[in-house]
Coordinates of N, CA and C in Angstrom, one line a residue:
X1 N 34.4 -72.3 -42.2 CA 35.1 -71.3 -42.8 C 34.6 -71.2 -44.3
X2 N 34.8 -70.2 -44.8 CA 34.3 -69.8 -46.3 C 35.4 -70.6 -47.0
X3 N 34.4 -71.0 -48.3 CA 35.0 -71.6 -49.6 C 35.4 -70.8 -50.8
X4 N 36.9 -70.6 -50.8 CA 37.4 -70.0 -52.0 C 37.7 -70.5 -53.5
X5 N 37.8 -69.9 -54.7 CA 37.8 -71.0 -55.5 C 38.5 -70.2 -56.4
X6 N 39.6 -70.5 -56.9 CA 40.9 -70.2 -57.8 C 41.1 -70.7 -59.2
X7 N 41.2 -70.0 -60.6 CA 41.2 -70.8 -61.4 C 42.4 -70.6 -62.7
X8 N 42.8 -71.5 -62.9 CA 44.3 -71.7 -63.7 C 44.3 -72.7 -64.9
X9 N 45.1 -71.8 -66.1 CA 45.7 -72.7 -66.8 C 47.4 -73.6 -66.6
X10 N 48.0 -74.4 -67.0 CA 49.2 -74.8 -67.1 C 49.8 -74.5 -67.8
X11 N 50.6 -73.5 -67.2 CA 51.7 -72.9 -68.2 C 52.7 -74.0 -68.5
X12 N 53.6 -73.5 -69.4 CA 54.4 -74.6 -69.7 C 55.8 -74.7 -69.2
X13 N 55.7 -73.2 -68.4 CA 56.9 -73.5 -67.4 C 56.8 -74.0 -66.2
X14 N 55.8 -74.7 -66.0 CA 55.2 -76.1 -65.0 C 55.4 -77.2 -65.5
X15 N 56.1 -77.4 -67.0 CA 55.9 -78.6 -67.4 C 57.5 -79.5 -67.2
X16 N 57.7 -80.7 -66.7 CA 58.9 -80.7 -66.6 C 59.3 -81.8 -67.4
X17 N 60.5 -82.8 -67.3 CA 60.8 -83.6 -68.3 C 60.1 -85.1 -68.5
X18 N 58.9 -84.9 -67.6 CA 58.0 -86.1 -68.1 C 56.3 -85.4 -68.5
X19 N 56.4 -84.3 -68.9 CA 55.5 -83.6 -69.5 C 54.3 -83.7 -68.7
X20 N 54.6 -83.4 -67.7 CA 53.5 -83.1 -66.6 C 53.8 -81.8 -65.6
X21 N 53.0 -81.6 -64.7 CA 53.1 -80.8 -63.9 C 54.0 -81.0 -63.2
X22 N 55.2 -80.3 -63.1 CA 56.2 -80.3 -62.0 C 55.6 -80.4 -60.6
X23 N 56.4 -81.1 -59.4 CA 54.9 -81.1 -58.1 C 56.0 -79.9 -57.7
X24 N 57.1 -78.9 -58.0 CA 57.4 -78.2 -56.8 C 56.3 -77.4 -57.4
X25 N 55.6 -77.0 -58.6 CA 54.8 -76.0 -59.3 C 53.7 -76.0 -58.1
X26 N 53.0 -77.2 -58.1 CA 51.7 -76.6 -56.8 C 52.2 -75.8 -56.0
X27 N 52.9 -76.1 -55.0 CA 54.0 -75.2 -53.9 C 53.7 -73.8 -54.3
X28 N 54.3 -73.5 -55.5 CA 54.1 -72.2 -56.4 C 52.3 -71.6 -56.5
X29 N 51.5 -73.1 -57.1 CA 50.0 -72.3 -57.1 C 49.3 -72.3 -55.7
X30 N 49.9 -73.0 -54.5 CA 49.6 -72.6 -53.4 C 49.4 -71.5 -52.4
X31 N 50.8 -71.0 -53.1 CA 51.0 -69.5 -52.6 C 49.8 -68.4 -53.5
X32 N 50.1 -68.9 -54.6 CA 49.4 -67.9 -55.6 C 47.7 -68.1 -54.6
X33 N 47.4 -69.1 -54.6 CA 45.9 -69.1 -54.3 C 45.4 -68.7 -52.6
X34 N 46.7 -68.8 -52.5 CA 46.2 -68.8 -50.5 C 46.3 -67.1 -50.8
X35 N 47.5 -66.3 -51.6 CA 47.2 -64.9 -51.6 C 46.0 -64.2 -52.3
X36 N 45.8 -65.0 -52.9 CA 44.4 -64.6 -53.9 C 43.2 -64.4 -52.9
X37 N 43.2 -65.0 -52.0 CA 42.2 -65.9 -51.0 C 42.1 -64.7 -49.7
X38 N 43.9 -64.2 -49.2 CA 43.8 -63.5 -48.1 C 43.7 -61.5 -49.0
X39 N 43.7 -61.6 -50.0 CA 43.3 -60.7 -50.6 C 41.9 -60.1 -50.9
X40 N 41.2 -61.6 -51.3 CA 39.5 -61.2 -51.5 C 39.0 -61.1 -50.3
X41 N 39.3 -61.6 -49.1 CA 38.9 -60.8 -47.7 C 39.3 -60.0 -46.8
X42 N 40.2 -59.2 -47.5 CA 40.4 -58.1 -46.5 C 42.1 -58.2 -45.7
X43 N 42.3 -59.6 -46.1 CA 43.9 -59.9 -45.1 C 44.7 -59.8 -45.9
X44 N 44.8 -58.7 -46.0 CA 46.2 -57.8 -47.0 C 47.7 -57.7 -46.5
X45 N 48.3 -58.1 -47.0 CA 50.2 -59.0 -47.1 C 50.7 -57.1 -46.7
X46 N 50.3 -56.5 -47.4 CA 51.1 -54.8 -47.2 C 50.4 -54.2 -46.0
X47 N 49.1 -54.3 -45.6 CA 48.9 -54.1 -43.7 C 50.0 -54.9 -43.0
X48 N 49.5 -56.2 -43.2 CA 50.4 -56.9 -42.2 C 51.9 -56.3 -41.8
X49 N 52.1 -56.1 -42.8 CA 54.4 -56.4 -43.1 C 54.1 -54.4 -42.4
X50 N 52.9 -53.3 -42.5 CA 53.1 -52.1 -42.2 C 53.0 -52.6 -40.3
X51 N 52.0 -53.3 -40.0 CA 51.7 -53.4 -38.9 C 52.9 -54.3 -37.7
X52 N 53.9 -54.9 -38.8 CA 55.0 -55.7 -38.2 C 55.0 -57.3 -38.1
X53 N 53.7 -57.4 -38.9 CA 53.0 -58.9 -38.5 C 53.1 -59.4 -40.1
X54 N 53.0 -61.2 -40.3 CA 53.4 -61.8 -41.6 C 52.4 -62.6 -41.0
X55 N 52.2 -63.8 -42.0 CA 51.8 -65.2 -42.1 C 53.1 -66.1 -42.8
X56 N 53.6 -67.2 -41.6 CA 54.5 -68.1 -42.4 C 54.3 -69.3 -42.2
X57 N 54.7 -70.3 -43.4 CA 54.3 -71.3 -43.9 C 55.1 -72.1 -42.4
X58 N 54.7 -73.1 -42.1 CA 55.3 -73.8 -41.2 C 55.3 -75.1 -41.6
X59 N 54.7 -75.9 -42.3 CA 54.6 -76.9 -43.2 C 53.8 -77.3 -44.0
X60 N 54.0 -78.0 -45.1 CA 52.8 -78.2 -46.1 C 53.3 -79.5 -46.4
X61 N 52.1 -80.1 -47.0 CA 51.6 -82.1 -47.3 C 51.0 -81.6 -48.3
X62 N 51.5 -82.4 -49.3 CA 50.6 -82.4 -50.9 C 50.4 -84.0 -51.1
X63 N 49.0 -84.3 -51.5 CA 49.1 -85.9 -51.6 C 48.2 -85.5 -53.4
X64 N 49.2 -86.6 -54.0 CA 49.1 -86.3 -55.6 C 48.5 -87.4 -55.9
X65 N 47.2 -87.2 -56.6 CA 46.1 -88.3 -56.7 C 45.9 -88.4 -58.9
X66 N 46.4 -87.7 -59.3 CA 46.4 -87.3 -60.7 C 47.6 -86.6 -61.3
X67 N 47.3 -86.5 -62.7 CA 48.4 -85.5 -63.4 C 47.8 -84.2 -63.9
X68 N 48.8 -83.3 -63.5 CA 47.7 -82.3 -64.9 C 49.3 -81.8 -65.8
X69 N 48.8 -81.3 -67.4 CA 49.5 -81.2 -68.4 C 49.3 -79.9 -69.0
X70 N 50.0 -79.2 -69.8 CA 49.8 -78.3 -70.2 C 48.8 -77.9 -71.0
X71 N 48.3 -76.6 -70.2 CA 46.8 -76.5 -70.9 C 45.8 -76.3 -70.4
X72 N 46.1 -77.6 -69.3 CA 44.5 -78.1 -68.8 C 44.3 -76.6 -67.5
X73 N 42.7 -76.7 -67.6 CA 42.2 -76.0 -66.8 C 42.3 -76.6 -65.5
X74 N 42.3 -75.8 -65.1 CA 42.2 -76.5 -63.4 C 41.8 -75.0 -62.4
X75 N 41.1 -75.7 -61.3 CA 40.0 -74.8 -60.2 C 40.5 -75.4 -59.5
X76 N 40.9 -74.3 -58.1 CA 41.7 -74.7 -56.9 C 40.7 -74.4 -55.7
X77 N 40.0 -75.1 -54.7 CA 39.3 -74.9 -54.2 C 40.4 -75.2 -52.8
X78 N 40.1 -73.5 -51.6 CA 40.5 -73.9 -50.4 C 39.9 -73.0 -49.4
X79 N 40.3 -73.0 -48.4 CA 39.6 -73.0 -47.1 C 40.8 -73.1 -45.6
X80 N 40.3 -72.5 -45.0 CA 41.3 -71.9 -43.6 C 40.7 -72.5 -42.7
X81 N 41.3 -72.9 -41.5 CA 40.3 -73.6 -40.1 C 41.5 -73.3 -39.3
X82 N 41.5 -72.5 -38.0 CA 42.0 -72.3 -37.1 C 42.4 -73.4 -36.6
X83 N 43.1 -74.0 -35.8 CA 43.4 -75.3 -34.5 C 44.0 -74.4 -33.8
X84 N 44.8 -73.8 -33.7 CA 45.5 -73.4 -32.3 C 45.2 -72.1 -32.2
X85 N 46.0 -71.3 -31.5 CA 45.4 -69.7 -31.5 C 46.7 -69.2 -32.2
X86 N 47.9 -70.0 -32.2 CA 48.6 -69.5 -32.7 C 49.0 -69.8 -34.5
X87 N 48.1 -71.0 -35.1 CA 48.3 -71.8 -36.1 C 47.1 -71.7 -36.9
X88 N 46.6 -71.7 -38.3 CA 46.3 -71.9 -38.7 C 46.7 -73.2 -40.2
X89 N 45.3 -73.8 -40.6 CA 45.6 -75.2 -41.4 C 44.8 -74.6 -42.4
X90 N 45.8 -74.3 -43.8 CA 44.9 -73.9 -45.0 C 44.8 -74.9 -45.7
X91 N 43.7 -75.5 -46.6 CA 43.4 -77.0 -47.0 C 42.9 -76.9 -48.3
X92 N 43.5 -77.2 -49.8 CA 43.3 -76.7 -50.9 C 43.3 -78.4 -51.7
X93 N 42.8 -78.0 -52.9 CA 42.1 -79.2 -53.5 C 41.9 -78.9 -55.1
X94 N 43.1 -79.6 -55.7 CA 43.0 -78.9 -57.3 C 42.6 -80.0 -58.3
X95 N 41.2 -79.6 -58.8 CA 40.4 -79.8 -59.8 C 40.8 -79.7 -61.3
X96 N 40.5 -81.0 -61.8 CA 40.4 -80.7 -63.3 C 39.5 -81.7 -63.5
X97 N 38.6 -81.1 -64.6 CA 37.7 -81.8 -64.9 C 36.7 -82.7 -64.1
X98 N 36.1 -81.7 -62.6 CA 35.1 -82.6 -61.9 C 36.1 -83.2 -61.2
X99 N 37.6 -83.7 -61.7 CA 38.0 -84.6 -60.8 C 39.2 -84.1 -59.7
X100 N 39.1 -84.4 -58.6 CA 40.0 -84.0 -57.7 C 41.7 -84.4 -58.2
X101 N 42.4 -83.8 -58.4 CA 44.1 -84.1 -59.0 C 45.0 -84.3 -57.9
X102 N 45.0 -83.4 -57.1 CA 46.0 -83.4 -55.4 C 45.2 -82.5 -54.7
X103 N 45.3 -83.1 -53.4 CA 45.0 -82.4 -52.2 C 46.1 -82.0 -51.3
X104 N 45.8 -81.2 -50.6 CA 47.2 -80.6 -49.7 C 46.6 -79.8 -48.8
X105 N 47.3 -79.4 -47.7 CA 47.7 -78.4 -46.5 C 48.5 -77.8 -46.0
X106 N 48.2 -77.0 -45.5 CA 49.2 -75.8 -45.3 C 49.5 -75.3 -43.7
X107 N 50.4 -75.5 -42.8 CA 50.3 -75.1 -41.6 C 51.2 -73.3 -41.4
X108 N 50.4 -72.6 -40.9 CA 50.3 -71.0 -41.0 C 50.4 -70.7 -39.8
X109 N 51.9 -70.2 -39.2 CA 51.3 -69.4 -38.1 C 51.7 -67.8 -38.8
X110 N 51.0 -66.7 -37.4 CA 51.0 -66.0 -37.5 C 52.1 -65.2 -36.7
X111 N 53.2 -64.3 -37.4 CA 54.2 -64.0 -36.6 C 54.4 -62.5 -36.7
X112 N 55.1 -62.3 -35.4 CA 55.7 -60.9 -34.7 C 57.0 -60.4 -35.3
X113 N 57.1 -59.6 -36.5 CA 57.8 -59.1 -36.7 C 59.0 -58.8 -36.4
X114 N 58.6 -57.6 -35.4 CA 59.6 -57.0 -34.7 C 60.2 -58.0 -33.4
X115 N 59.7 -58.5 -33.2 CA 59.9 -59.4 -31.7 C 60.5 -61.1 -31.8
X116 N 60.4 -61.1 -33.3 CA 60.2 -62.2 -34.1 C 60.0 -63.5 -33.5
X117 N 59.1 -63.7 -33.3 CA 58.2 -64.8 -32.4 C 56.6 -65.2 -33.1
X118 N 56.5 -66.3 -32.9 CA 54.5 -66.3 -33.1 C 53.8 -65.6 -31.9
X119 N 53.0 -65.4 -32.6 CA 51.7 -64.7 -32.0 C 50.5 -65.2 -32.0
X120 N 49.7 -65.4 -31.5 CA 47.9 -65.5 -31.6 C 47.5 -64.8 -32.8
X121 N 47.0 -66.0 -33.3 CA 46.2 -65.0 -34.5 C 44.8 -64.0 -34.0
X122 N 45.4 -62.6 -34.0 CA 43.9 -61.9 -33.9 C 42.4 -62.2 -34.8
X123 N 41.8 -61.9 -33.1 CA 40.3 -62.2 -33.8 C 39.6 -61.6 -34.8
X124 N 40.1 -60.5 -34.9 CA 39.9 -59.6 -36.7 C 40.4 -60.3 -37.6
X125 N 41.3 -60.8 -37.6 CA 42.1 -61.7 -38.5 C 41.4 -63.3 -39.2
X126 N 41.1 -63.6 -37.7 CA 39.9 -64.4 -37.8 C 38.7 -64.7 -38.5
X127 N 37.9 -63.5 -38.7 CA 36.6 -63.7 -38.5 C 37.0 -63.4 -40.4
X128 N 37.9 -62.6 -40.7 CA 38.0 -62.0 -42.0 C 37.4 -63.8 -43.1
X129 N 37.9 -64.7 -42.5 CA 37.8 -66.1 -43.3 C 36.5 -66.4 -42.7
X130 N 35.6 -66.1 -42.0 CA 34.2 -67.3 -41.7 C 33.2 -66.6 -42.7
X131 N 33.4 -65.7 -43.3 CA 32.2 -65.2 -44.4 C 32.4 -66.4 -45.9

């Protein structure tokens, strides 16, 4: 699957009372970057919700290997890999300075709106992430 790459300062409303990055804040740049991500290919949040169909979070793992502080740059590098037909695992990696900070994943299925149930992720849906 194709490699996306996201990039951010720390605001300071990420910063919390030990002067670092709050960890519910990634949560927050998660979202930001997985939308960023289903935007630059075509898997647009306002089709879906017309078409009756979402992407919802079903679990996420953040393993925190560093700090980041206000200011610092940071590039969020992630990536989508199918496992089930109904699940997708989005897998992000935030950078500062050359060095990897936290890694994390995301488990995504794809859901039926109107019927409200999961669904298979369509294969148009699919292929939008292998470029």
């Amino acid at each position: 699957m194709a490699i996306f790459y996201y990039k951010f300062n720390v605001g300071k409303e990420a910063i919390d009372i030990n002067n670092h990055a709050n960890n519910a804040y990634y949560l927050i740049w998660m979202q930001e970057v997985a939308n960023a991500h289903s935007k630059a290919v075509g898997d647009l949040i306002e089709k879906n919700l017309q078409n009756g169909f979402t992407w919802i979070i079903r679990r996420n793992e953040i393993d925190y290997l560093g700090q980041l502080f206000l200011g610092d740059e940071v590039v969020v590098k992630t990536w989508v890999s199918a496992v089930k037909k109904t699940l997708s695992k989005r897998f992000f990696e935030f950078i500062k300075n050359d060095k990897i900070i936290a890694r994390s994943v995301s488990d995504y299925i794809f859901f039926d709106i109107n019927r409200n149930r999961l669904i298979a992720i369509p294969d148009e849906i699919l292929k939008l992430y292998e470029n």
